[in-house]
PDB file of C-alpha atoms in Angstrom:
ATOM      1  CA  UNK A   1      56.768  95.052  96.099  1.00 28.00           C
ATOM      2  CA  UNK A   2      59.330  92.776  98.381  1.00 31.00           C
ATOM      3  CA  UNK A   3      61.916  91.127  96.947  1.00 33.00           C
ATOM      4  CA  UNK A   4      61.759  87.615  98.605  1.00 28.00           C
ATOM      5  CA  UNK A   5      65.430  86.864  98.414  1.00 33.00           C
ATOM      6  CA  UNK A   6      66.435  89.670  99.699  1.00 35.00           C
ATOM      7  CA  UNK A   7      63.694  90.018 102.577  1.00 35.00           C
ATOM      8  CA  UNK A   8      62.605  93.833 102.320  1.00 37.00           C
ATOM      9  CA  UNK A   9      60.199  95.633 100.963  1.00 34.00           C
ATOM     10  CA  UNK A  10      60.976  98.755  98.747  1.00 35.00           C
ATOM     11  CA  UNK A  11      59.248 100.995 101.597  1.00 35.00           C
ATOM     12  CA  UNK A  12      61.850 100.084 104.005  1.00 40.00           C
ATOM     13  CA  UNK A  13      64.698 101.419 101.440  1.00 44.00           C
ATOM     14  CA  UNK A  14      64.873 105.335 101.853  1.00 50.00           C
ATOM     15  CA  UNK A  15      62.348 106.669  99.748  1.00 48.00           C
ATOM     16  CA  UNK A  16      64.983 108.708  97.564  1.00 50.00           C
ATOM     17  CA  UNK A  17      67.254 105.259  97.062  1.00 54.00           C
ATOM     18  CA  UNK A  18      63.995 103.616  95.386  1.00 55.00           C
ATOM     19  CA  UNK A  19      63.642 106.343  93.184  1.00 64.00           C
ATOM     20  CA  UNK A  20      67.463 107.124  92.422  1.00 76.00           C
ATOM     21  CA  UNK A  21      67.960 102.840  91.953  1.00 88.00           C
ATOM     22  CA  UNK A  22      64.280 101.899  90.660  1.00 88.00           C
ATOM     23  CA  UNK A  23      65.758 100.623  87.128  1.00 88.00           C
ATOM     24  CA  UNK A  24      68.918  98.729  89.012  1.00 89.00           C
ATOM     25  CA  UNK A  25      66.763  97.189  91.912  1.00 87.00           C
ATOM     26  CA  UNK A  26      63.983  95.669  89.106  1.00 89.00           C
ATOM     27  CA  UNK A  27      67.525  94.371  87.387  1.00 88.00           C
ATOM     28  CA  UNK A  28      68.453  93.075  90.489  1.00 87.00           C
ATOM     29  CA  UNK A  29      65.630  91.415  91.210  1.00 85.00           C
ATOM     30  CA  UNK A  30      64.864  89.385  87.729  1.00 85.00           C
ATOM     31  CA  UNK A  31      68.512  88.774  86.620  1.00 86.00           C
ATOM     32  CA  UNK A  32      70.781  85.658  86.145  1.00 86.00           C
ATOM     33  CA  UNK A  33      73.333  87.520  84.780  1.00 84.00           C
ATOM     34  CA  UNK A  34      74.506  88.674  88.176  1.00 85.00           C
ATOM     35  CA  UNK A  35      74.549  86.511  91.318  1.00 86.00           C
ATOM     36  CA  UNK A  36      74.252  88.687  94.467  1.00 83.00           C
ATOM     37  CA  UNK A  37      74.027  87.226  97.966  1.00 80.00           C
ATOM     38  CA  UNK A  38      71.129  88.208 100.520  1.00 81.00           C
ATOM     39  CA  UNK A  39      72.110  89.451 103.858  1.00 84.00           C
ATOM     40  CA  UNK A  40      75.891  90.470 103.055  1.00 86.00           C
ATOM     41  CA  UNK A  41      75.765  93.859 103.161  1.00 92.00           C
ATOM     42  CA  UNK A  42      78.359  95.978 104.636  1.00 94.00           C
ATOM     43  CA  UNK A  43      78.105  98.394 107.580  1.00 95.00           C
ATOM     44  CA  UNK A  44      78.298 101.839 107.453  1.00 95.00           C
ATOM     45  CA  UNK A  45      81.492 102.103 109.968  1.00 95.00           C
ATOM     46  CA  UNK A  46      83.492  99.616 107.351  1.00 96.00           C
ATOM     47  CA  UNK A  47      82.724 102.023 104.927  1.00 96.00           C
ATOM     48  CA  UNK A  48      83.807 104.989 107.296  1.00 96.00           C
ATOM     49  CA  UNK A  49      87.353 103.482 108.148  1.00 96.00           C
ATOM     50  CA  UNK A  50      88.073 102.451 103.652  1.00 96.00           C
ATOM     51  CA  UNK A  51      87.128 106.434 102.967  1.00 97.00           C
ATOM     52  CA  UNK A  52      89.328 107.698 105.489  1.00 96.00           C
ATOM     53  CA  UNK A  53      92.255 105.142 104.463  1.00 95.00           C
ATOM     54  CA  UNK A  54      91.679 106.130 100.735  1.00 96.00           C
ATOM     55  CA  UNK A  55      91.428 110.110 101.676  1.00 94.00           C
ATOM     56  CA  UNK A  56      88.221 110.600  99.504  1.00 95.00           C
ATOM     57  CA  UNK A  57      84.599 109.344  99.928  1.00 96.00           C
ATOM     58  CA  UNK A  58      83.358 106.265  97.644  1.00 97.00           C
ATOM     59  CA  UNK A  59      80.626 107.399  95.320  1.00 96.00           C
ATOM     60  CA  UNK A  60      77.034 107.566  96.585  1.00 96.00           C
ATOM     61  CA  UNK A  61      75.413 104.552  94.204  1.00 95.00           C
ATOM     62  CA  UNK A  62      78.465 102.775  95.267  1.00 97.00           C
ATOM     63  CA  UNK A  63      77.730 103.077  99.501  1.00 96.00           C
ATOM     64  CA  UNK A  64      74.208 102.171  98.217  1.00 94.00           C
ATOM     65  CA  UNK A  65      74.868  99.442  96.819  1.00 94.00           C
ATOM     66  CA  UNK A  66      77.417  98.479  99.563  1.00 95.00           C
ATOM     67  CA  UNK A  67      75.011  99.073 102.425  1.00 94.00           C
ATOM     68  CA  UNK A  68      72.001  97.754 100.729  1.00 92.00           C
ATOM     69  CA  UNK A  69      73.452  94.639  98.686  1.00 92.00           C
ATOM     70  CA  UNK A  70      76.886  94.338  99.452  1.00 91.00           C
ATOM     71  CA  UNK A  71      78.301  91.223  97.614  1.00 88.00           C
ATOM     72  CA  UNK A  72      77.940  90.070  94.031  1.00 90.00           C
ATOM     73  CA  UNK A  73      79.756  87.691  91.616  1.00 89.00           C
ATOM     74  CA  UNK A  74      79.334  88.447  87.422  1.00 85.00           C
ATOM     75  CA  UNK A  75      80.429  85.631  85.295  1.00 78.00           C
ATOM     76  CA  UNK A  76      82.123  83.737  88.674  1.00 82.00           C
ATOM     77  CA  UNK A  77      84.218  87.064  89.311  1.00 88.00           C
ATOM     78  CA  UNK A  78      83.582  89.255  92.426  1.00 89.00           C
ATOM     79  CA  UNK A  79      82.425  92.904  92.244  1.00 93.00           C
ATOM     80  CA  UNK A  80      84.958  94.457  94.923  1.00 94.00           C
ATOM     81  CA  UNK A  81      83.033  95.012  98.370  1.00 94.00           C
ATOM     82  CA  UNK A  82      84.283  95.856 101.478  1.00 94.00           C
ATOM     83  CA  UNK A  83      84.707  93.342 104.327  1.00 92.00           C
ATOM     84  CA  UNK A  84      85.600  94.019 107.998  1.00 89.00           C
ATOM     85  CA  UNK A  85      88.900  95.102 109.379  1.00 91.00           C
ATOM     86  CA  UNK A  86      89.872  91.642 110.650  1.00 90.00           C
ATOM     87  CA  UNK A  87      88.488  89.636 107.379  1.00 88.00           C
ATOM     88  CA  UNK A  88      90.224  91.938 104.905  1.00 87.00           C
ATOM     89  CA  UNK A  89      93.696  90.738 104.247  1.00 84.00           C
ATOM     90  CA  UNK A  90      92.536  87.030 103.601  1.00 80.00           C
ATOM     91  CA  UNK A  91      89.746  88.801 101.354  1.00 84.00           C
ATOM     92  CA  UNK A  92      90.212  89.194  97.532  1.00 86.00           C
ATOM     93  CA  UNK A  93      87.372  91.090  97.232  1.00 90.00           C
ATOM     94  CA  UNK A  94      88.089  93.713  99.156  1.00 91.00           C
ATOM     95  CA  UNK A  95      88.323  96.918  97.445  1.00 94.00           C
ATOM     96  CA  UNK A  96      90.625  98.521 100.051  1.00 94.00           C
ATOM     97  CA  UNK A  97      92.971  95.134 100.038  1.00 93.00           C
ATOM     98  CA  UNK A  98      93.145  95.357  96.130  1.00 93.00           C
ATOM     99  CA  UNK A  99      94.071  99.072  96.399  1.00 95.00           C
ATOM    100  CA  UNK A 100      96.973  98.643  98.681  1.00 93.00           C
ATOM    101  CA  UNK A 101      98.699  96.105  96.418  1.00 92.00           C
ATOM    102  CA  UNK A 102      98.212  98.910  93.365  1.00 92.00           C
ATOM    103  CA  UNK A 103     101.282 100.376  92.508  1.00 92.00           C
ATOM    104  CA  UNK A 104     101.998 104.243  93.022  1.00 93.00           C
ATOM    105  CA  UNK A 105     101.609 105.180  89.192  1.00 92.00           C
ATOM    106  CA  UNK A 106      98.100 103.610  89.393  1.00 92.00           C
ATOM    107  CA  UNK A 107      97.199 105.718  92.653  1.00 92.00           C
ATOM    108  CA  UNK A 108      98.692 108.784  91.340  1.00 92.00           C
ATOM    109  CA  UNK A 109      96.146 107.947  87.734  1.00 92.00           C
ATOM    110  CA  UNK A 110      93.326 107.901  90.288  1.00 94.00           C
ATOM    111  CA  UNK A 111      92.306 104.448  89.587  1.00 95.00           C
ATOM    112  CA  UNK A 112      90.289 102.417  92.079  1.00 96.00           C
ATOM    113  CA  UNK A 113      89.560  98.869  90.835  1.00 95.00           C
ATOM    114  CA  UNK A 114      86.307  98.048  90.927  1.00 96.00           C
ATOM    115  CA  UNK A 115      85.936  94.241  89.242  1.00 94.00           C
ATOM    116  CA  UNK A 116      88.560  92.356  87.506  1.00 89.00           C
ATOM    117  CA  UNK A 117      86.988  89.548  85.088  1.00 87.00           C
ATOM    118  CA  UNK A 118      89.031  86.522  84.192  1.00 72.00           C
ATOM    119  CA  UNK A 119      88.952  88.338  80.700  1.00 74.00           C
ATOM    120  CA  UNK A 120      90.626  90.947  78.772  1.00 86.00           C
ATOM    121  CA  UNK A 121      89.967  94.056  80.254  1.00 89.00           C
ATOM    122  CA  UNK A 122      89.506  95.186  84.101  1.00 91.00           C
ATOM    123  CA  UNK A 123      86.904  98.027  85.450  1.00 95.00           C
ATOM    124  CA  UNK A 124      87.838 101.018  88.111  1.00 97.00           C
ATOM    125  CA  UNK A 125      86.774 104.124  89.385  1.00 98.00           C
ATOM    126  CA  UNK A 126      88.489 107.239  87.999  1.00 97.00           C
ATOM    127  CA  UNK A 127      88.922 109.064  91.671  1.00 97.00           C
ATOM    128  CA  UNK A 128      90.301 112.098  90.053  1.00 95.00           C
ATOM    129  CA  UNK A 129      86.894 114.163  89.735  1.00 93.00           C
ATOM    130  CA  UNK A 130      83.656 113.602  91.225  1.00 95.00           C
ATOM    131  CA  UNK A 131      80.540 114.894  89.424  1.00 95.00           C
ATOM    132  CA  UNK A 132      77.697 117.083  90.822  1.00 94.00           C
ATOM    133  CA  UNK A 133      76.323 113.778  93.043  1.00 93.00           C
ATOM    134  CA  UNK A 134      79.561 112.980  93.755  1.00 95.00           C
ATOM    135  CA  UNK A 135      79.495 109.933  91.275  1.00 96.00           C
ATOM    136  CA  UNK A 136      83.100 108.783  90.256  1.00 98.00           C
ATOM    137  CA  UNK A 137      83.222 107.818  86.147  1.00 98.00           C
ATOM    138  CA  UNK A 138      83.585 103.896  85.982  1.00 98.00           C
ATOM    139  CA  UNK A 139      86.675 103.073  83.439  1.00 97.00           C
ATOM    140  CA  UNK A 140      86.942 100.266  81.055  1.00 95.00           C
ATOM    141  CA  UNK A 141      90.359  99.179  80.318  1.00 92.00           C
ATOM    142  CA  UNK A 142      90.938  96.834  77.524  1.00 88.00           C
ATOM    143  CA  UNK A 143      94.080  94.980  77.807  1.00 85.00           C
ATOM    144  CA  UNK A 144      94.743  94.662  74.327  1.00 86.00           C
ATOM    145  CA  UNK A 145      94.558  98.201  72.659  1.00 84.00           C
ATOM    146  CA  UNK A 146      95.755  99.970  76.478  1.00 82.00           C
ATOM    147  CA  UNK A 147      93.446 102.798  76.064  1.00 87.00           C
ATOM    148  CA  UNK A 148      90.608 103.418  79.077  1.00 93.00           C
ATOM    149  CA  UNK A 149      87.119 104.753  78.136  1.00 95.00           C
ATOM    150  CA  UNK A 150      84.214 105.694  80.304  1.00 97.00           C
ATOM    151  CA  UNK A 151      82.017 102.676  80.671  1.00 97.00           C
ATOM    152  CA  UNK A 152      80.022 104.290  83.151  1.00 97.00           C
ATOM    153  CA  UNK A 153      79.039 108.183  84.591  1.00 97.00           C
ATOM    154  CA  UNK A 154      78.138 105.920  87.952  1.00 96.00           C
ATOM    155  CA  UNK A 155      78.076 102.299  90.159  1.00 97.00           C
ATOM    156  CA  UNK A 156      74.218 101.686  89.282  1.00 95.00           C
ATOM    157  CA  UNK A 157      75.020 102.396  85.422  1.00 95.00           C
ATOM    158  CA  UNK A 158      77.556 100.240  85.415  1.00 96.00           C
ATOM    159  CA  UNK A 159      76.120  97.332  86.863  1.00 94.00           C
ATOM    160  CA  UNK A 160      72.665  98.260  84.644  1.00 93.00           C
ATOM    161  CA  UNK A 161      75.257  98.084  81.806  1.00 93.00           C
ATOM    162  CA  UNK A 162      77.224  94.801  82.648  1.00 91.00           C
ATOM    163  CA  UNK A 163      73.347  92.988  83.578  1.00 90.00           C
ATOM    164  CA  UNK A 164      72.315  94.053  80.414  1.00 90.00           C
ATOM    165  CA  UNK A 165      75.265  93.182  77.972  1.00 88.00           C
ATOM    166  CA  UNK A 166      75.296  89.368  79.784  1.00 84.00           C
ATOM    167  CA  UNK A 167      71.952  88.759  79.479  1.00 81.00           C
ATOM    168  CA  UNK A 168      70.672  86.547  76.781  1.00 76.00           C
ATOM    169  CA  UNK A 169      68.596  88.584  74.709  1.00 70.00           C
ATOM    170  CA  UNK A 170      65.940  85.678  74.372  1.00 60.00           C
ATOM    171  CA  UNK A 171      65.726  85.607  77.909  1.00 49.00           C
TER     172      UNK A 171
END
Protein backbone atom coordinates (compact mmCIF):
# COMPACT_ATOMS: atom_id res chain seq x y z
CA UNK A 1 0.00 0.00 0.00
CA UNK A 2 1.84 3.56 -0.93
CA UNK A 3 1.17 6.37 0.83
CA UNK A 4 0.72 9.07 -1.93
CA UNK A 5 1.90 11.99 0.11
CA UNK A 6 4.64 10.61 1.17
CA UNK A 7 5.73 8.80 -2.22
CA UNK A 8 6.82 5.18 -0.99
CA UNK A 9 5.53 2.15 -0.77
CA UNK A 10 5.65 0.11 2.55
CA UNK A 11 8.07 -2.49 0.67
CA UNK A 12 10.66 0.07 0.29
CA UNK A 13 10.63 0.69 4.30
CA UNK A 14 12.84 -2.14 5.92
CA UNK A 15 10.71 -4.95 6.34
CA UNK A 16 11.20 -4.97 10.29
CA UNK A 17 10.25 -0.93 10.44
CA UNK A 18 6.73 -1.91 8.78
CA UNK A 19 6.17 -4.38 11.22
CA UNK A 20 7.69 -2.57 14.42
CA UNK A 21 5.57 0.97 13.08
CA UNK A 22 2.48 -0.79 11.23
CA UNK A 23 -0.12 0.85 13.84
CA UNK A 24 1.87 4.48 13.71
CA UNK A 25 2.37 4.49 9.81
CA UNK A 26 -1.73 3.63 9.23
CA UNK A 27 -2.03 6.77 11.92
CA UNK A 28 0.15 8.59 9.90
CA UNK A 29 -1.36 8.09 6.95
CA UNK A 30 -5.30 8.87 7.81
CA UNK A 31 -4.76 11.60 10.49
CA UNK A 32 -5.54 15.39 10.77
CA UNK A 33 -4.55 15.52 14.07
CA UNK A 34 -0.90 15.66 13.12
CA UNK A 35 0.50 17.58 10.13
CA UNK A 36 3.77 15.98 8.90
CA UNK A 37 5.64 17.22 5.84
CA UNK A 38 6.72 14.81 2.85
CA UNK A 39 10.28 14.76 1.86
CA UNK A 40 11.86 16.36 5.17
CA UNK A 41 13.46 13.71 6.56
CA UNK A 42 16.75 13.89 8.16
CA UNK A 43 19.99 12.12 7.19
CA UNK A 44 21.58 9.61 8.96
CA UNK A 45 25.07 11.67 9.41
CA UNK A 46 22.84 14.64 11.20
CA UNK A 47 21.77 12.13 13.39
CA UNK A 48 25.44 10.76 13.87
CA UNK A 49 27.00 14.25 14.81
CA UNK A 50 23.44 15.15 17.69
CA UNK A 51 24.34 11.46 19.36
CA UNK A 52 27.84 12.11 19.65
CA UNK A 53 27.21 15.86 20.95
CA UNK A 54 24.58 14.45 23.46
CA UNK A 55 27.03 11.33 24.50
CA UNK A 56 24.15 8.72 24.16
CA UNK A 57 22.23 7.37 21.09
CA UNK A 58 18.50 8.74 20.41
CA UNK A 59 16.02 5.93 20.75
CA UNK A 60 15.42 3.59 17.80
CA UNK A 61 11.47 4.65 16.98
CA UNK A 62 12.85 8.05 17.36
CA UNK A 63 15.87 7.68 14.31
CA UNK A 64 12.86 6.00 12.56
CA UNK A 65 10.84 8.39 12.64
CA UNK A 66 13.63 10.98 11.99
CA UNK A 67 14.98 9.20 8.93
CA UNK A 68 11.71 8.13 7.58
CA UNK A 69 9.37 11.27 8.38
CA UNK A 70 11.38 13.78 9.86
CA UNK A 71 9.18 16.91 10.50
CA UNK A 72 5.76 17.27 12.07
CA UNK A 73 3.65 20.06 13.67
CA UNK A 74 0.63 18.89 16.46
CA UNK A 75 -1.80 21.57 17.23
CA UNK A 76 0.66 24.37 15.23
CA UNK A 77 3.64 23.24 17.61
CA UNK A 78 6.74 21.41 16.20
CA UNK A 79 7.77 17.87 17.27
CA UNK A 80 11.68 18.53 17.79
CA UNK A 81 13.67 17.14 14.64
CA UNK A 82 17.00 17.55 13.78
CA UNK A 83 18.18 19.96 11.06
CA UNK A 84 21.69 20.31 9.54
CA UNK A 85 24.75 21.72 11.16
CA UNK A 86 24.55 25.08 9.37
CA UNK A 87 20.50 25.45 9.72
CA UNK A 88 20.48 24.63 13.43
CA UNK A 89 21.01 27.73 15.44
CA UNK A 90 18.27 29.75 13.47
CA UNK A 91 16.11 26.43 14.01
CA UNK A 92 13.60 26.13 16.95
CA UNK A 93 12.96 22.83 16.26
CA UNK A 94 15.97 21.45 16.64
CA UNK A 95 16.27 19.03 19.34
CA UNK A 96 20.04 19.50 19.80
CA UNK A 97 19.53 23.59 19.71
CA UNK A 98 16.74 23.22 22.45
CA UNK A 99 19.10 21.01 24.53
CA UNK A 100 21.95 23.39 24.64
CA UNK A 101 19.84 26.26 26.01
CA UNK A 102 18.60 23.57 28.95
CA UNK A 103 20.03 24.37 32.06
CA UNK A 104 22.55 21.93 33.92
CA UNK A 105 19.90 20.66 36.58
CA UNK A 106 17.72 19.61 33.58
CA UNK A 107 20.77 17.68 31.88
CA UNK A 108 21.88 16.21 35.04
CA UNK A 109 17.59 14.92 35.42
CA UNK A 110 18.22 13.34 32.02
CA UNK A 111 15.62 15.25 30.28
CA UNK A 112 15.65 15.69 26.51
CA UNK A 113 12.72 17.82 25.26
CA UNK A 114 10.93 16.36 22.83
CA UNK A 115 7.71 18.88 21.97
CA UNK A 116 6.71 21.87 23.84
CA UNK A 117 2.85 22.80 23.17
CA UNK A 118 1.70 26.35 23.63
CA UNK A 119 -0.14 24.64 26.66
CA UNK A 120 0.37 23.59 30.12
CA UNK A 121 2.64 20.91 30.17
CA UNK A 122 5.87 20.06 27.91
CA UNK A 123 7.03 16.33 26.73
CA UNK A 124 10.87 14.86 26.94
CA UNK A 125 12.79 11.92 26.87
CA UNK A 126 13.97 10.54 30.23
CA UNK A 127 17.80 9.73 28.95
CA UNK A 128 18.62 8.18 32.22
CA UNK A 129 17.78 4.39 31.27
CA UNK A 130 17.18 2.84 28.07
CA UNK A 131 14.99 -0.29 27.90
CA UNK A 132 15.77 -3.68 26.25
CA UNK A 133 15.30 -1.87 22.47
CA UNK A 134 16.94 0.88 23.64
CA UNK A 135 13.61 2.96 23.82
CA UNK A 136 13.95 6.07 26.17
CA UNK A 137 10.44 6.56 28.46
CA UNK A 138 8.65 9.77 27.01
CA UNK A 139 7.75 12.18 30.18
CA UNK A 140 4.75 14.30 30.61
CA UNK A 141 5.25 17.28 32.69
CA UNK A 142 2.30 19.21 33.79
CA UNK A 143 3.08 22.67 34.69
CA UNK A 144 0.60 23.07 37.20
CA UNK A 145 0.89 20.12 39.77
CA UNK A 146 5.16 19.85 38.84
CA UNK A 147 5.11 16.18 38.97
CA UNK A 148 6.39 14.11 35.56
CA UNK A 149 4.70 10.78 34.64
CA UNK A 150 5.46 8.36 31.88
CA UNK A 151 3.34 9.27 28.93
CA UNK A 152 5.06 6.95 26.83
CA UNK A 153 7.52 3.47 27.06
CA UNK A 154 8.61 4.87 23.31
CA UNK A 155 8.57 7.76 20.20
CA UNK A 156 5.86 5.67 18.12
CA UNK A 157 3.63 5.34 21.43
CA UNK A 158 3.77 8.62 22.02
CA UNK A 159 2.87 10.02 18.88
CA UNK A 160 0.04 6.91 18.61
CA UNK A 161 -1.01 8.49 21.96
CA UNK A 162 -1.01 12.32 21.13
CA UNK A 163 -2.91 11.27 17.33
CA UNK A 164 -5.29 9.55 19.23
CA UNK A 165 -6.20 11.92 22.22
CA UNK A 166 -6.58 14.98 19.34
CA UNK A 167 -8.62 13.27 17.21
CA UNK A 168 -12.28 13.91 17.16
CA UNK A 169 -13.85 10.86 18.15
CA UNK A 170 -16.67 11.33 15.42
CA UNK A 171 -14.12 11.53 12.97
Amino acid sequence: MANRAYGYTHQQLDRRDVGMYTSLIEKLAHTKALKWFPNHQVEESWIVEVEQELGFSLPPSYRWWLLNYGQAMLSGTGILTITSSEHREYTDTDILYIYRLADEQAKQAGKLELFIPDEDEYYYFDTRMADARGEFKVMRLDYFNGEPEVYADSFAEFLEKLIDQRTPRNA
